[in-house]
Structure formats: structure tokens, C-alpha cells
Coordinates of C-alpha atoms in Angstrom, one line a residue:
Chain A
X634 CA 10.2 17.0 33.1
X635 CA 9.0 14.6 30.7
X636 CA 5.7 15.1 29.1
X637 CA 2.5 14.4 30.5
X638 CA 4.2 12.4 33.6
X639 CA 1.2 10.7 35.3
X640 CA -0.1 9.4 32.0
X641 CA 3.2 7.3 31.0
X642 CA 3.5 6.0 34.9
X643 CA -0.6 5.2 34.7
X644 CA 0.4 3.1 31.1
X645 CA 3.5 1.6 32.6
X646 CA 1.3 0.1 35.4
X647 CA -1.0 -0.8 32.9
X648 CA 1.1 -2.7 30.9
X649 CA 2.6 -4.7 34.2
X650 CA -1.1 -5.6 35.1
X651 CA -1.7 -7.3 31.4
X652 CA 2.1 -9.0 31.6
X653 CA 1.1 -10.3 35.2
X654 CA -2.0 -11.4 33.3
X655 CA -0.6 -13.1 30.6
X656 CA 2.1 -14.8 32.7
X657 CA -1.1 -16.1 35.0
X658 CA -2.4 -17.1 32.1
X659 CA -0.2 -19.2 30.6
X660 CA 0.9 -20.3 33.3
X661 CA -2.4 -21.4 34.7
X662 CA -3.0 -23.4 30.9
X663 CA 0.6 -24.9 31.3
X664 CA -0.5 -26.6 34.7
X665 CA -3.5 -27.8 33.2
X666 CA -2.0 -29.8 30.9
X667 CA 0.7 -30.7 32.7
X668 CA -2.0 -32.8 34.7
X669 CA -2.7 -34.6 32.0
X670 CA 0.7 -35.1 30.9
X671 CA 1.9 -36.6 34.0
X672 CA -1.2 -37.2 35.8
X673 CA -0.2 -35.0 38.4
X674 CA -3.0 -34.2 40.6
X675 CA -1.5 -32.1 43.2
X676 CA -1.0 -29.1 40.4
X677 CA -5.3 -28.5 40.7
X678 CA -4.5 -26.1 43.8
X679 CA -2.1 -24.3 42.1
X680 CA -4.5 -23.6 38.5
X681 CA -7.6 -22.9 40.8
X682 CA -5.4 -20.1 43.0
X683 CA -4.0 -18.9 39.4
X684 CA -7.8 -18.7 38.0
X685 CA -8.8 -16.7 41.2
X686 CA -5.7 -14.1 40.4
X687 CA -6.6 -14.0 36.7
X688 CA -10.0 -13.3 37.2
X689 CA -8.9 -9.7 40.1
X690 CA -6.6 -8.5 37.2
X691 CA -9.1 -9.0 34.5
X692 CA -11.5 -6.5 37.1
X693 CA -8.3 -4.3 37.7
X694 CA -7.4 -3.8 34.2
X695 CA -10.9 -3.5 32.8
X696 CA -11.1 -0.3 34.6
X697 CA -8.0 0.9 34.9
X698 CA -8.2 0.8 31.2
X699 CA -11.6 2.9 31.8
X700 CA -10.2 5.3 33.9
X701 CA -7.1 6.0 31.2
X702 CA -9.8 6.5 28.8
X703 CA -11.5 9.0 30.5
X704 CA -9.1 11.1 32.2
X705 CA -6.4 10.8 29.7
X706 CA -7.4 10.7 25.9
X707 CA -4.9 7.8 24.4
X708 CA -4.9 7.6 20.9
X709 CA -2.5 6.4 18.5
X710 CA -0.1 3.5 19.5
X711 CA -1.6 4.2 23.5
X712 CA -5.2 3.8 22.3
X713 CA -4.2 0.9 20.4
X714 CA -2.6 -1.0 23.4
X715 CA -5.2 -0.2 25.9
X716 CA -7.7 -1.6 22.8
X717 CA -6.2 -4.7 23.0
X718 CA -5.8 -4.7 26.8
X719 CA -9.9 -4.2 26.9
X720 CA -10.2 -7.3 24.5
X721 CA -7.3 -9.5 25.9
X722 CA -8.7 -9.5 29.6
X723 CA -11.2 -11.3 28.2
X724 CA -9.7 -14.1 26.5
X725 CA -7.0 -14.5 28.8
X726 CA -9.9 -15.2 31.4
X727 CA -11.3 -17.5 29.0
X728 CA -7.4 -19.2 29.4
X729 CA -7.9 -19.2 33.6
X730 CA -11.4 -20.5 33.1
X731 CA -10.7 -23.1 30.8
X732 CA -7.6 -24.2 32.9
X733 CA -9.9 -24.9 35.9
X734 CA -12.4 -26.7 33.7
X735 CA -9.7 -29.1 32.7
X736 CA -8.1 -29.2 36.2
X737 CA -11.7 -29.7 37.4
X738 CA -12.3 -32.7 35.1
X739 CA -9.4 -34.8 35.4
X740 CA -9.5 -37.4 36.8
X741 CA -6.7 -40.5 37.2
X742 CA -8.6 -41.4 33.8
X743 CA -8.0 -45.5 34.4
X744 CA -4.9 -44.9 36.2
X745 CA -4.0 -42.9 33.4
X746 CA -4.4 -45.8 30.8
X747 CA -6.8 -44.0 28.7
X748 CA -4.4 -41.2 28.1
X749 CA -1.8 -43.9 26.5
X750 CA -4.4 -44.9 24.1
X751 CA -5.4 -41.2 23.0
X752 CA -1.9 -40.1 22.5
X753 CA -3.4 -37.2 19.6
X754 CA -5.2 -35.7 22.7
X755 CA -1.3 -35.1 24.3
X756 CA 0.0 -34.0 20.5
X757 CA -2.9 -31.9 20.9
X758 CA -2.0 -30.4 24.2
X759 CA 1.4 -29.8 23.1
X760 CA 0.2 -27.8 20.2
X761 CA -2.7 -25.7 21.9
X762 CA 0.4 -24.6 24.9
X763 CA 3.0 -23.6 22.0
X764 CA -0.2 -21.6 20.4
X765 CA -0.6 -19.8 23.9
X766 CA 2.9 -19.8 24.5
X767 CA 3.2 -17.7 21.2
X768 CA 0.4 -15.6 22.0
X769 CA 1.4 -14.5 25.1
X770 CA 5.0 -13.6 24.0
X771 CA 3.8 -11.8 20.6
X772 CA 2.0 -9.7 22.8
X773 CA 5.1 -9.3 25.6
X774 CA 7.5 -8.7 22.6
X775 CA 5.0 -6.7 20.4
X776 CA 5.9 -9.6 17.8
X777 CA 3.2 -8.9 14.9
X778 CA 5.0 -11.5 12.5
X779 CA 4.6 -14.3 15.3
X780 CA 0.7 -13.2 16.2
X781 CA 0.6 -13.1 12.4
X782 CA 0.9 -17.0 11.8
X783 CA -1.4 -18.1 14.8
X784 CA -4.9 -18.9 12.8
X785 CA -2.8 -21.6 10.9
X786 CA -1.7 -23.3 13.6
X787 CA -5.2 -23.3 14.9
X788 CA -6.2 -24.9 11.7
X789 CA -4.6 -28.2 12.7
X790 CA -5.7 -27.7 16.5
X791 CA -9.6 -27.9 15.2
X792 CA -8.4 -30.6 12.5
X793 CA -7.0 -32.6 16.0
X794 CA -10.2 -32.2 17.8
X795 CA -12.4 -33.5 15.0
X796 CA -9.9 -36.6 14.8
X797 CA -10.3 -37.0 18.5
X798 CA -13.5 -36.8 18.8
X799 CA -14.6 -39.5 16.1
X800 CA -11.6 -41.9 17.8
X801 CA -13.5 -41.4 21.2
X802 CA -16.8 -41.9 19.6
X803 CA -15.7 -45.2 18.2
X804 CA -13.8 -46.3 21.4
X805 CA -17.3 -45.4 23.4
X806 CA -19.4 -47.4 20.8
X807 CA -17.0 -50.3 21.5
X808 CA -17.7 -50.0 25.2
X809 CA -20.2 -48.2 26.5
X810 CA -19.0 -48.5 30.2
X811 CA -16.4 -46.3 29.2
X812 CA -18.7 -43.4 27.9
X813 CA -18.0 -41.2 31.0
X814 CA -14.2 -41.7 31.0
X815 CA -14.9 -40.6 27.3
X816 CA -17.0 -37.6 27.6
X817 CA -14.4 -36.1 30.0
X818 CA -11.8 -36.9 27.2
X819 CA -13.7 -35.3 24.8
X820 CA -14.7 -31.9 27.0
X821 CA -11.0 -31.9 27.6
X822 CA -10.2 -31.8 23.8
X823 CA -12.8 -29.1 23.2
X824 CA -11.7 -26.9 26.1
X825 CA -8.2 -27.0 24.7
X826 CA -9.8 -26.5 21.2
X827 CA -11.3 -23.2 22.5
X828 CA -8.4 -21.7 24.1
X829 CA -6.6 -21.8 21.0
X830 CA -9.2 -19.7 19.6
X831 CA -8.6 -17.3 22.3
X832 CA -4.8 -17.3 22.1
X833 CA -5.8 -16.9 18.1
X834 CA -8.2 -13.8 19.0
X835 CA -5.1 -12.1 21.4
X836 CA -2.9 -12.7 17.8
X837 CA -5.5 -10.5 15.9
X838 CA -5.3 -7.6 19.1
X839 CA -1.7 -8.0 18.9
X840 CA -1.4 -7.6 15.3
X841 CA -3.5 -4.6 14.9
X842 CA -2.1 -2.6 18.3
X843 CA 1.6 -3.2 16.9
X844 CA 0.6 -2.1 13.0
X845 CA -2.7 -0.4 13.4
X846 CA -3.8 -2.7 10.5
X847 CA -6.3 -5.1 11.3
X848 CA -5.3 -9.1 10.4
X849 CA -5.6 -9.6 6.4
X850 CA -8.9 -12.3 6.8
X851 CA -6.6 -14.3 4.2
X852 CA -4.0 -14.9 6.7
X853 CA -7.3 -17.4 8.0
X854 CA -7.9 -19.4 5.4
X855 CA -4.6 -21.6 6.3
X856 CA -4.6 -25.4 6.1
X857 CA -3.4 -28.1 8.1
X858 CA -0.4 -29.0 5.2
X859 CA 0.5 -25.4 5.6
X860 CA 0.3 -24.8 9.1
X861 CA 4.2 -24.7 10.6
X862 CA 2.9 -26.2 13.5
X863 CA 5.6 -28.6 14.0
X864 CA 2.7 -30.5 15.8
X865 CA 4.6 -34.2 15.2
X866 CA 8.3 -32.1 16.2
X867 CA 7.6 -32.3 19.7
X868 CA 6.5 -35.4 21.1
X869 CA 7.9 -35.1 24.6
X870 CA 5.4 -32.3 26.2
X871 CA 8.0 -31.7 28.7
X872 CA 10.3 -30.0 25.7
X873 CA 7.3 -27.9 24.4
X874 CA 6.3 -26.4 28.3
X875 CA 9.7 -26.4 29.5
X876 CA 8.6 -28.0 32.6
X877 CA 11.2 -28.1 35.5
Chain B
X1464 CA -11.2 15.5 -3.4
X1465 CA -11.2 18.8 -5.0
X1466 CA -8.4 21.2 -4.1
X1467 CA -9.5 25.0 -2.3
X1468 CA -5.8 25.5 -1.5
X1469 CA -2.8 24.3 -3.3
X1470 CA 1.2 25.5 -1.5
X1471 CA 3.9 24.7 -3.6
X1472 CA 7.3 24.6 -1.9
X1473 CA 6.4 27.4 0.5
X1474 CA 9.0 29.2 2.5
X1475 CA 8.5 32.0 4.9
X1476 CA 11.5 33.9 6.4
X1477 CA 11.2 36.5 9.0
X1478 CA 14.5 38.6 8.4
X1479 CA 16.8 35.2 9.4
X1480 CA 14.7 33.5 10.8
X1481 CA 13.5 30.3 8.1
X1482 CA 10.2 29.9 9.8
X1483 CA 8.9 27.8 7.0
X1484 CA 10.6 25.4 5.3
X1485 CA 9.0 24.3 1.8
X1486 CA 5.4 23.9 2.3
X1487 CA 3.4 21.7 -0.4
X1488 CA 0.1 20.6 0.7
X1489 CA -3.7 20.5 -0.3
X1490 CA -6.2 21.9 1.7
X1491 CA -9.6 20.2 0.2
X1492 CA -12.5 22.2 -0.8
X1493 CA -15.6 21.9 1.6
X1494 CA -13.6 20.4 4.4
X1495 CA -12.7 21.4 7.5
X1496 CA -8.3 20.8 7.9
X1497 CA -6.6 21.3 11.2
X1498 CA -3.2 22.5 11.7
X1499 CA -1.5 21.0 14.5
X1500 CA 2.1 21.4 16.3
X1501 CA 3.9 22.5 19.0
X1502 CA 4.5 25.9 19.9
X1503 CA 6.4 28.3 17.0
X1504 CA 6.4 24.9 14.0
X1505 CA 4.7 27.9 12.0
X1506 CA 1.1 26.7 11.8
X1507 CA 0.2 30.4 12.5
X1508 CA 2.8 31.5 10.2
X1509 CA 1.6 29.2 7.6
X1510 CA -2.5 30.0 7.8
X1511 CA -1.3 34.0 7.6
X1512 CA -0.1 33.4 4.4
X1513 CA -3.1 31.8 3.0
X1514 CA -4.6 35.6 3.2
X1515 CA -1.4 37.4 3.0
X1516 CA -1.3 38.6 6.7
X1517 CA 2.3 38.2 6.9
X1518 CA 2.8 41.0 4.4
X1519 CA 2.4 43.4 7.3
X1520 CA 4.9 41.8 9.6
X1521 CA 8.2 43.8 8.8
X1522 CA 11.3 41.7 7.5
X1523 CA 8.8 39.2 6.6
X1524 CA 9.6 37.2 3.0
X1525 CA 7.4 34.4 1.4
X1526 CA 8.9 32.1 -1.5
X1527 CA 6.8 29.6 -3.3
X1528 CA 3.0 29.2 -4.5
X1529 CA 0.0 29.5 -2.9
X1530 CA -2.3 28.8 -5.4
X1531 CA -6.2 29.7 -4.8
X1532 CA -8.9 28.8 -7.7
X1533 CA -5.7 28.4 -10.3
X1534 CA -3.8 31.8 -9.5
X1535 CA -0.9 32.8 -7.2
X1536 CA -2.3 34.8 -4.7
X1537 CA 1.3 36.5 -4.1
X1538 CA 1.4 37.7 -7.9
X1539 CA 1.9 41.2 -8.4
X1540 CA -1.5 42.1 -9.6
X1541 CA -3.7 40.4 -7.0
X1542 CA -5.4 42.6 -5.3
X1543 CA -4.6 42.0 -1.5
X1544 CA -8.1 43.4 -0.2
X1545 CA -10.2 40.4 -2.7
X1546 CA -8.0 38.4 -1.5
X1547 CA -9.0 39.0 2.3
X1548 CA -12.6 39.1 1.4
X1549 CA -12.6 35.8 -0.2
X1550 CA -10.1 34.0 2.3
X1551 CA -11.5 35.2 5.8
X1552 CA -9.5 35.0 8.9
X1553 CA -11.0 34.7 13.0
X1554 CA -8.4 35.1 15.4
X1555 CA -7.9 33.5 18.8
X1556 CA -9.3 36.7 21.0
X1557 CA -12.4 37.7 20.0
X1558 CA -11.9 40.8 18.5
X1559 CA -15.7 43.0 17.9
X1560 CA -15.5 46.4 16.5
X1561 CA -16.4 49.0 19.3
X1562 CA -19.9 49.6 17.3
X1563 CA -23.2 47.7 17.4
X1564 CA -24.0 44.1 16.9
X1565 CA -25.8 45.1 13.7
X1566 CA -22.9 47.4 12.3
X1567 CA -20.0 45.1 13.3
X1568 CA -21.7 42.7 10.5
X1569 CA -22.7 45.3 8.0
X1570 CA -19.4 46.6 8.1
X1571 CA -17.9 44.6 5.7
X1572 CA -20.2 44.5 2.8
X1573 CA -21.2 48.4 3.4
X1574 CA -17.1 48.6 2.2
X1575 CA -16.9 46.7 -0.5
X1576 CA -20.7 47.5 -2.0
X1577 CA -22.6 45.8 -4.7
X1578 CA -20.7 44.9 -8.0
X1579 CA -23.1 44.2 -10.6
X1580 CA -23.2 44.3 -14.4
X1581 CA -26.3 47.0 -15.8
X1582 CA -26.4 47.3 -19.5
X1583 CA -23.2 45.5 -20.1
X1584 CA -21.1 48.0 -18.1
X1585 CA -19.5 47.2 -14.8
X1586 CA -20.6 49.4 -11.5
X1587 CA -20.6 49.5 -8.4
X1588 CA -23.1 50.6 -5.5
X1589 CA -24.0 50.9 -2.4
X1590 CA -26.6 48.4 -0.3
X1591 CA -29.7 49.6 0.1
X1592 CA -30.8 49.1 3.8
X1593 CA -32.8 46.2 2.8
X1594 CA -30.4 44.4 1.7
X1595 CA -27.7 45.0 4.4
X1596 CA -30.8 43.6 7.1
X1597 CA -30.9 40.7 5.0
X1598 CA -26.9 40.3 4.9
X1599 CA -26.7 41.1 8.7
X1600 CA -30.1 38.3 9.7
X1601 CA -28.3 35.5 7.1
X1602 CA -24.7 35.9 8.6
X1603 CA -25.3 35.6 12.4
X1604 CA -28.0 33.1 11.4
X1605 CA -24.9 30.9 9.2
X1606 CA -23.2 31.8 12.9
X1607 CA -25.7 30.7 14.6
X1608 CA -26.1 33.7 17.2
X1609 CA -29.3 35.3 15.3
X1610 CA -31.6 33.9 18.3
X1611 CA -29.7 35.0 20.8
X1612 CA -29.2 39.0 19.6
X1613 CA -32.2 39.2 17.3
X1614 CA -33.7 41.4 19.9
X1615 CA -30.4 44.0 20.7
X1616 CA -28.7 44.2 17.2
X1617 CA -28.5 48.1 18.3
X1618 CA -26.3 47.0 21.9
X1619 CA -22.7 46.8 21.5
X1620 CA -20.9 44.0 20.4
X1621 CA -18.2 43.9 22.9
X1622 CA -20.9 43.5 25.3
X1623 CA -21.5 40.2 24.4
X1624 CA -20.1 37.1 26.2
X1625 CA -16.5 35.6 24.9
X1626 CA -18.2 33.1 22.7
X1627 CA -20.9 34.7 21.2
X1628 CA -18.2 38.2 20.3
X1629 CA -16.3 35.1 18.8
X1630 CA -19.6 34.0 16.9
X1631 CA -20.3 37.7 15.8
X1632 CA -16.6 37.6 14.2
X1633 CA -17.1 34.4 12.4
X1634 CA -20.5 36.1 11.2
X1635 CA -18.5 39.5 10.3
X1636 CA -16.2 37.1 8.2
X1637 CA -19.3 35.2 6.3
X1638 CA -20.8 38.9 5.9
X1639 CA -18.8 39.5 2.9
X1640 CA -19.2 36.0 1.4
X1641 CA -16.1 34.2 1.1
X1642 CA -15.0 31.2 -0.4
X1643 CA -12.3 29.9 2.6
X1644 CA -12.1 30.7 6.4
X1645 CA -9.1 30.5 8.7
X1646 CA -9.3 30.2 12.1
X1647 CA -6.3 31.1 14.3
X1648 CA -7.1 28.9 18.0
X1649 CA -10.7 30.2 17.9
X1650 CA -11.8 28.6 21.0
X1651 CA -8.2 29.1 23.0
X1652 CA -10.2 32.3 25.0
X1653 CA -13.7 30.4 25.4
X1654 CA -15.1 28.2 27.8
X1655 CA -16.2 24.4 27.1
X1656 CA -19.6 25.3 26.2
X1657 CA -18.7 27.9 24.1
X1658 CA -15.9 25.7 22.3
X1659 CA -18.8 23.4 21.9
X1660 CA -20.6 26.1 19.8
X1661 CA -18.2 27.2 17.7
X1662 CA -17.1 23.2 16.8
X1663 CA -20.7 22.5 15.7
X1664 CA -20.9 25.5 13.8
X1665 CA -17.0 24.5 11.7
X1666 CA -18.6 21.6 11.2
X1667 CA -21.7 23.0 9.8
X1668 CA -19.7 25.8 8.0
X1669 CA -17.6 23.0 6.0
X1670 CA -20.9 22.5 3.9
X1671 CA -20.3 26.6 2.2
X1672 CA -17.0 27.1 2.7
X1673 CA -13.5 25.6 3.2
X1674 CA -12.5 25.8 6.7
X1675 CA -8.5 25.7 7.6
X1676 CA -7.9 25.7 11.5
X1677 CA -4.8 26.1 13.6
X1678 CA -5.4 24.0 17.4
X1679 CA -3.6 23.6 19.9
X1680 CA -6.1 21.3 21.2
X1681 CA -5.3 17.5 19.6
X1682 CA -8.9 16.9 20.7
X1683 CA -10.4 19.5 19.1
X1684 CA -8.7 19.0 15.6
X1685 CA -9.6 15.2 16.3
X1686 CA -13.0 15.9 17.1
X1687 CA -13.9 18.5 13.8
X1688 CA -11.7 18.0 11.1
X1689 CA -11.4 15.8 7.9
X1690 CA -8.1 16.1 7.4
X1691 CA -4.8 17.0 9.7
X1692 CA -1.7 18.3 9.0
X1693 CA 1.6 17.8 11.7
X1694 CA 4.1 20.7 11.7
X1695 CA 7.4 20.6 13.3
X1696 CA 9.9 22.9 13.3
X1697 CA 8.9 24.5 9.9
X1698 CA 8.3 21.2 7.9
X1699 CA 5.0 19.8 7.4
X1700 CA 6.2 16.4 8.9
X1701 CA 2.8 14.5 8.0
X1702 CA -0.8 15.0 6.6
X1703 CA -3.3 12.7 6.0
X1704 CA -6.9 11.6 7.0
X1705 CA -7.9 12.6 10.5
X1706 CA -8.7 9.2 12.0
X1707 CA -5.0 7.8 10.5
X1708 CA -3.0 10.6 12.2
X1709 CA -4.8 9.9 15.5
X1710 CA -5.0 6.5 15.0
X1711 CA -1.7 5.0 13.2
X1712 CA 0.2 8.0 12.5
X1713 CA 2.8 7.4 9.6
X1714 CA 5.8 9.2 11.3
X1715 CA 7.3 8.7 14.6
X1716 CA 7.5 12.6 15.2
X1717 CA 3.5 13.1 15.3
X1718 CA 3.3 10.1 16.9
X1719 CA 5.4 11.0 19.7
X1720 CA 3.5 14.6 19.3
X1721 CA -0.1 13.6 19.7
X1722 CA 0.4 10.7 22.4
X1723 CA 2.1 14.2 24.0
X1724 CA 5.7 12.8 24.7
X1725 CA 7.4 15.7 22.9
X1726 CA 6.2 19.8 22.1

């Protein structure tokens, strides 16, 4: 019989609860801003069912992860991944949360007009999903390298939402009857801003639960010039989500 | 870190049997080491060395150093009985003499005397009574069991409960001062609370003496010692710093080991 039998099936289950996660929360993100990419409105149902999902699992694993703890002392490369499961719950809630926000907010936006005029806010989008994207499957594939180069990338996402912003300031000082149209544009910029903070916290768990070092705080001090982002290498969203 | 214990390429072989297979480590001076591994990787084999308890096992053969304060403790002039008062062993039973709480700790030093230098000549004598209470009150004090048998010193010690006959050991062992202390599974017989005891007091012994302990309990060597040394099959496999082995071991083997998927 193998070794310690009910421990490896309680840390198999554990690690389908966090993939089930992950998947939910991506997925949840992806629909997001596919509403904005194609303004379709009927996807809101789906993210605020996804959220609802994301939100049970981040209660299941919590304790599960609690129970493991206490009835089966992990340590090494166990204590490590149930370490990052504890902090991950977190931020891929942050994902299912900021999803709904975004799902929440959008509106047809002028028939979807304003969008054409603020196409940095879709380059954005397209960046922020490849971040998660890559945070996601560093953690599915135990990919350190990938997790690794994430804070770069999010050096050009917060370079984006500062560009953004002051274009919708200046288009709102133009015309203040579209301030409200604006300050939704510009809550959708900073919700996508934040979740790739989140995806770039999950990097930092992924790194340290694959090596067991922690992230070298140099690896953070990246710059946009540096950042293989690839941010102008997708323009259609559709190739960066793989949308059906 | 200064080095108590220094093995150099240390093989044990009992007849055919290679149950050691070149040994070289440092055991730090003033810490507490655990020896971990699955059953019969010769972390019992390896501490009985240390105070030359393998020399009684027949067919027994040890090649290699084992160097103590600079000298070989194998050479031919050692003298095996120092060597077993400065390097003290406990065993996994509790093991009390059939006499009295105060004569199981008095023992010792009522053996070896009082070696002291009068007029430039060498001689040796016995305790005076004095001296022995003193030596009997300080060691279960340093074993912290002096509250609980101040009062009976003249009951027998093997009418004391498992963890406090395993306490009066450790205090026979301090009795005759020595420098290092091995413990072989001390707490493997005892209860929780009594396993509680006896960590606080390694802990606290680490301060006077270098403590070297063989576990089979990952938790236990997690929860007490500095530093922890993986044995498999015969071959130290890894040693380092505590929190690293339990934390990012080096080697797949002890990783496998302490997450419990092989032994």
C-alpha cells in the first residue's frame, strides 16, 4: 500500500478544487472582457453564475486547506502548495469579483462608440487576459520560469492605465456630458489594472511553492521597454482569448 | 558554527552486513541535531558509534574518524569508559537502576570519584556526601524532575512514571558531567505530555551540552532541532538547516521521505 494513503487522495482533491478555481477564474475574467470586446451583453449571466462558484470553492478550499493542516502535517513541497492554495483563493476571488464589477458596469457604452475611440483600454484588456492566462497555467503546469516574468508584464499594464486615464480625463474635460460614460471607462481600466496585480501576486505563490525560494524583488523592477509583453502583437482580442 | 563532532568517511560493518557507508558530517557544538530515516538507514548504528557502543556488538567493525575535541575516539589509547562519561547516551526504554531515585543519580560520579591536582600530584577521591547531594539536587534539577521527587529521593526509581524514569536517565547521564548527549528515540515509550517534557528540556539542555538525537518522529526532530540529517540505506543522503530540510529539501529522497511517500 502506498504511504500515507488518505493524505495523497485528501491533496489530490485539493489540487482539483484550486484547478476548478483557476479555470472559474479565468474563465469568469475572459467573459468579462469579452463584453467589452464585442459588446456582448448576454455573457453577464454567465460571469455573475462563475463569480457565485468562485466564491463556494474559495470557502471549500480555505478549509480544506485547514483541515490538511491540522490532521496531516504537510511540509516540504505539500506545505508549499497548500501555502499557495491559502493565498491564491484569495486573489483568484479578487479575479470573480472584479469580473462582475466589469460585467456589472458595462454598459452598451454609446452603442459601443466610445470603445472605438479608447482602443488602448482593448490593447489593455488583451494584455491583463494573457497576464491571467499565464498565471493560471504557471500554476496548472508548476511553470516557475513563466510565473517568473509576470511583474514585467504588469509594468506596462499600470503604464496603460495611467495613459488611459489622462486620455479619458481630457476626453471628459472636452465634454462634460460624457463624464459618466467616462468614469465607467475609467473603473473598467482600474479593475483590469488590479487583477493583474492579483494574477502577478499568484506568480510570486507559484514561484516560491515550485522552488521554495521566494521571487528575487529585482525581478520587479522591470520596465515597460523590457516587458515581453507583446502588448501591440495582438490586436485582435479574439487571438489572445481564443474565443470560439 | 563550532564543531562537537567531526565523522570522517565512517563505515560500520556488522560481519557482512555494510551498515554504514562513509559517514562525514558535523554535529555543531551547543546544538541540538536530529537523525532521521526510515527503519534500519543506521541512524542508531551511527549515534552508537559516537560513544563506541558498537564495540560490544559481536562481528561489529568501524572504519573512519570520529573525531571528538581533535582526537579519534577509536585510537588505541582512548580510554573507552572517558569516552562514555563525556559522550552520554539515553535510550528509547527508560531504563532506571533497581535502586533509589537518589542512588540511581549518584551512581555515576560515586564511580568515577573526584580527580583533582593537591601539591602538584594527580589523585583521586572519593565524594564526600556533601558533594554527591549537591551533584544529585543540580542533575535532576538540569532534568527538570527535582520538584517532583525532592520529597522521595529514598523511593525507587522504577517506581516512577515512564517520563519521569526517562528524566531520571537523562539526569543519571548529566550526573557525571559530560560534554555531548545522545539520545536513541527518547520519547518512542512516553506519552504526549511526557514527550512534551523531555523536548523542552533538549531544548534547554542545547545551552550545556551538545545534543545528537535519533527520531522517528519528523515532527519531533522538526519541532527541537537546529540541524537534521537524512539517512538512507547507510548514506547520509542530506544535512542541513532544520527549516530547509522540512521546508525545500535539496534531494528528492528526503523529500519523498518527510512528505512520507517512501520508508
Amino acid at each position: 500500500m502506498t504511504p500515507r494513503t488518505t493524505f495523497n487522495y485528501e491533496m489530490e482533491e485539493l489540487n482539483k478544487e484550486i484547478t476548478e478555481m483557476a479555470h472559474a477564474s479565468r474563465t469568469a475574467f475572459e467573459r468579462s472582457v469579452q463584453m467589452i470586446t464585442d459588446m456582448d451583453f448576454s455573457l453577464r449571466e454567465e460571469v455573475r453564475a462563475l463569480d457565485k462558484r468562485i466564491y463556494q470553492l474559495n470557502e471549500q478550499i480555505d478549509k480544506h486547506c485547514l483541515d490538511i493542516i491540522a490532521l496531516h502535517s504537510p511540509v516540504a513541497g505539500d506545505l508549499r502548495l497548500i501555502s499557495a492554495c491559502l493565498k491564491m483563493v484569495e486573489d483568484l476571488n479578487r479575479f470573480g469579483r472584479y469580473a462582475t464589477d466589469i460585467a456589472e458596469l458595462i454598459d452598451d457604452f454609446e452603442g459601443g462608440k466610445a470603445f472605438k475611440r479608447f482602443e488602448s483600454l482593448r490593447t489593455m484588456s488583451c494584455l491583463v487576459v494573457g497576464i491571467v492566462d499565464d498565471a493560471v497555467y504557471s500554476f496548472l503546469q508548476r511553470d516557475a520560469e513563466k510565473a517568473s516574468h509576470l511583474h514585467e508584464r504588469d509594468d506596462a499594464v499600470d503604464a496603460l492605465y495611467d495613459s488611459i486615464f489622462r486620455e479619458i480625463l481630457t476626453y471628459m474635460m472636452e465634454d462634460p456630458r460624457k463624464i459618466t460614460v467616462g468614469i465607467d471607462l475609467i473603473l473598467v481600466a482600474r479593475y483590469m489594472e488590479r487583477v493583474a496585480d492579483h494574477a502577478c501576486n499568484i506568480g510570486e505563490y507559484v514561484y516560491h511553492m515550485v522552488t521554495g525560494e521566494r521571487l528575487d524583488p529585482k525581478l520587479r523592477t522591470g520596465n515597460v521597454e523590457q516587458a515581453p509583453c507583446g502588448i501591440f502583437e495582438h490586436p485582435d482580442p479574439r487571438s489572445e482569448l481564443d474565443l470560439k | 558554527m563550532t564543531t562537537a563532532i567531526h565523522t570522517d568517511d565512517l563505515h560500520v560493518y556488522f560481519e557482512k552486513n555494510h551498515a554504514l557507508k562513509g559517514v562525514t558530517m558535523d554535529i555543531g557544538m551547543n546544538e541540538v541535531t536530529s537523525i532521521i530515516g526510515p527503519s534500519g538507514c543506521g541512524k542508531s548504528t551511527f549515534i552508537r558509534c559516537i560513544n563506541r557502543m558498537n564495540d560490544i556488538i559481536p562481528g561489529c567493525s568501524v572504519k573512519g574518524a570520529i573525531m571528538v575535541d581533535g582526537a579519534d575516539i577509536n585510537d588505541d589509547d582512548v580510554d573507552v569508559v572517558n569516552v562514555r562519561r563525556r559522550i552520554g547516551m539515553v535510550f528509547q526504554k527508560p531504563n532506571p537502576f533497581p535502586k533509589s531515585i537518589y542512588e540511581n543519580v549518584a551512581y555515576g560520579p560515586r564511580l568515577h570519584g573526584v580527580t583533582e591536582t593537591v601539591d602538584g600530584k594527580v589523585r583521586r577521591r572519593k565524594h564526600t556526601k556533601e558533594e554527591l547531594d549537591g551533584i544529585v539536587e543540580h542533575s535532576l534539577r538540569r532534568a527538570a524532575l527535582w520538584d517532583e521527587v525532592k520529597d522521595r529521593l529514598d523511593k525507587s526509581g522504577t517506581s516512577l512514571s515512564g517520563g519521569q524514569q526517562q528524566r531520571l536517565c537523562i539526569a543519571r547521564t548529566l550526573a557525571v558531567n559530560p560534554e555531548i548527549i545522545l539520545f536513541d528515540e527518547p520519547c518512542s515509550a512516553l506519552d504526549p505530555i511526557a514527550t512534551a517534557k523531555i523536548e523542552d528540556l533538549l531544548v534547554d539542555l542545547k545551552k550545556d551540552y551538545t545534543v545528537v538525537i535519533v527520531t522517528h518522529s519528523m515532527q519531533q526532530a522538526a519541532r527541537i532541532s537546529d540541524k537534521t540529517a537524512f539517512f538512507y540505506l547507510g548514506d547520509l543522503i542530506e544535512m542541513g538547516d532544520t527549516k530547509q530540510i522540512f521546508e525545500r529539501p535539496q534531494k528528492e529522497l528526503t523529500e519523498q521521505y518527510i512528505t512520507g511517500r517512501m520508508g
